[in-house]
């Protein structure tokens, strides 16, 4: 399902936001703004299938916002590749979600249907 998140300018640069694309009340995805582009990942830690990663709403990054962190057991992931660089699932990857900014500056996701 294609989802518009609104203007890129509404996402603080370098920060993350959970996305409830399915409308079930829980963020199944999250997006991170990297300047003029965005990346998006499923909120599903490869350490334990189905584990949610944020410790509070929209909090998917470490303190200096240089890596994605799963707050369950501290796994750290590269923001752009989704590769786990440190922690119990080192070498595994987050599942990517296609995300882009269109010519009008709107952020889009192709969210999985599940
Ligand atoms: S569930 Fe994510 S690090 Fe353990």
Coordinates of C-alpha atoms and ligand atoms in Angstrom, one line a residue:
X1 CA 0.0 0.0 0.0
X2 CA 1.4 3.4 -1.0
X3 CA 1.3 5.9 1.8
X4 CA 2.0 9.7 1.8
X5 CA 3.5 11.0 5.0
X6 CA 3.2 14.6 4.0
X7 CA 5.9 17.2 3.5
X8 CA 9.5 16.4 4.0
X9 CA 9.8 19.7 6.0
X10 CA 7.5 18.2 8.7
X11 CA 10.2 15.5 9.5
X12 CA 13.0 17.0 11.5
X13 CA 16.3 16.3 9.7
X14 CA 18.2 13.4 11.3
X15 CA 15.3 12.2 13.3
X16 CA 13.0 9.2 13.2
X17 CA 9.2 8.7 13.2
X18 CA 7.1 5.6 13.6
X19 CA 4.5 5.0 10.9
X20 CA 1.2 3.1 11.5
X21 CA 0.5 2.4 7.8
X22 CA -2.0 -0.4 8.6
X23 CA -4.0 1.8 11.0
X24 CA -3.9 -0.8 13.8
X25 CA -2.6 1.6 16.4
X26 CA 1.0 0.4 16.4
X27 CA 3.9 1.6 14.3
X28 CA 4.9 -1.2 12.0
X29 CA 7.4 0.9 10.2
X30 CA 9.7 3.8 10.8
X31 CA 11.2 6.5 8.6
X32 CA 14.4 8.5 9.1
X33 CA 15.1 11.8 7.4
X34 CA 18.6 12.2 6.0
X35 CA 18.7 15.7 4.6
X36 CA 16.8 15.8 1.3
X37 CA 16.1 12.0 1.4
X38 CA 14.5 9.4 3.6
X39 CA 15.0 5.8 4.5
X40 CA 12.4 3.5 6.0
X41 CA 12.6 0.1 7.8
X42 CA 10.1 -2.3 9.2
X43 CA 9.8 -2.0 13.0
X44 CA 10.8 -5.7 13.5
X45 CA 14.2 -6.5 15.0
X46 CA 16.0 -9.4 13.4
X47 CA 17.1 -10.6 16.9
X48 CA 13.6 -11.7 17.9
X49 CA 10.9 -11.9 15.2
X50 CA 8.2 -9.4 15.9
X51 CA 10.1 -7.4 18.5
X52 CA 9.4 -3.7 18.4
X53 CA 12.4 -1.5 18.5
X54 CA 11.5 1.9 19.9
X55 CA 11.6 2.6 23.7
X56 CA 9.0 5.3 23.3
X57 CA 7.0 6.7 20.4
X58 CA 9.3 7.7 17.4
X59 CA 12.5 6.8 19.4
X60 CA 14.4 4.6 17.0
X61 CA 17.9 6.2 17.2
X62 CA 20.8 6.4 19.6
X63 CA 21.5 9.5 21.6
X64 CA 23.7 11.2 18.8
X65 CA 21.3 9.9 16.1
X66 CA 24.1 8.2 14.3
X67 CA 22.6 4.7 14.4
X68 CA 19.2 2.9 14.7
X69 CA 18.9 1.1 18.1
X70 CA 16.7 -1.7 19.2
X71 CA 16.0 -0.8 22.8
X72 CA 15.1 -4.4 23.8
X73 CA 18.7 -5.6 23.9
X74 CA 20.7 -2.7 22.5
X75 CA 21.4 -3.9 18.9
X76 CA 22.7 -1.0 16.7
X77 CA 22.1 -0.7 13.0
X78 CA 23.5 1.4 10.2
X79 CA 20.8 3.9 9.2
X80 CA 21.3 3.6 5.4
X81 CA 21.9 -0.1 5.0
X82 CA 20.0 -1.6 8.0
X83 CA 23.0 -3.8 8.8
X84 CA 23.3 -4.7 12.5
X85 CA 26.8 -3.4 13.4
X86 CA 26.7 -4.3 17.1
X87 CA 24.6 -6.5 19.4
X88 CA 23.0 -9.9 19.5
X89 CA 22.1 -9.9 15.8
X90 CA 25.3 -8.5 14.4
X91 CA 25.5 -9.1 10.7
X92 CA 21.8 -9.4 10.2
X93 CA 19.7 -6.7 8.5
X94 CA 16.5 -4.8 9.1
X95 CA 13.8 -5.2 6.3
X96 CA 13.8 -2.2 4.0
X97 CA 10.6 -0.3 3.0
X98 CA 10.8 1.6 -0.2
X99 CA 10.6 5.4 0.6
X100 CA 11.2 8.5 -1.4
X101 CA 10.6 12.2 -1.7
X102 CA 8.7 13.3 -4.8
X103 CA 9.2 16.5 -6.9
X104 CA 6.7 18.4 -4.7
X105 CA 8.7 17.5 -1.5
X106 CA 6.2 14.9 -0.3
X107 CA 7.4 11.8 1.5
X108 CA 6.1 8.4 0.2
X109 CA 6.3 4.8 1.4
X110 CA 5.4 1.5 -0.2
X111 CA 4.3 -0.2 3.0
X112 CA 3.9 -3.9 3.1
X113 CA 0.2 -5.1 3.3
X114 CA 0.7 -7.2 6.4
Ligands
LIG1 S1 14.9 -7.8 20.2 FE1 16.1 -6.3 19.2 S2 18.1 -6.5 20.2 FE2 16.9 -8.1 21.0

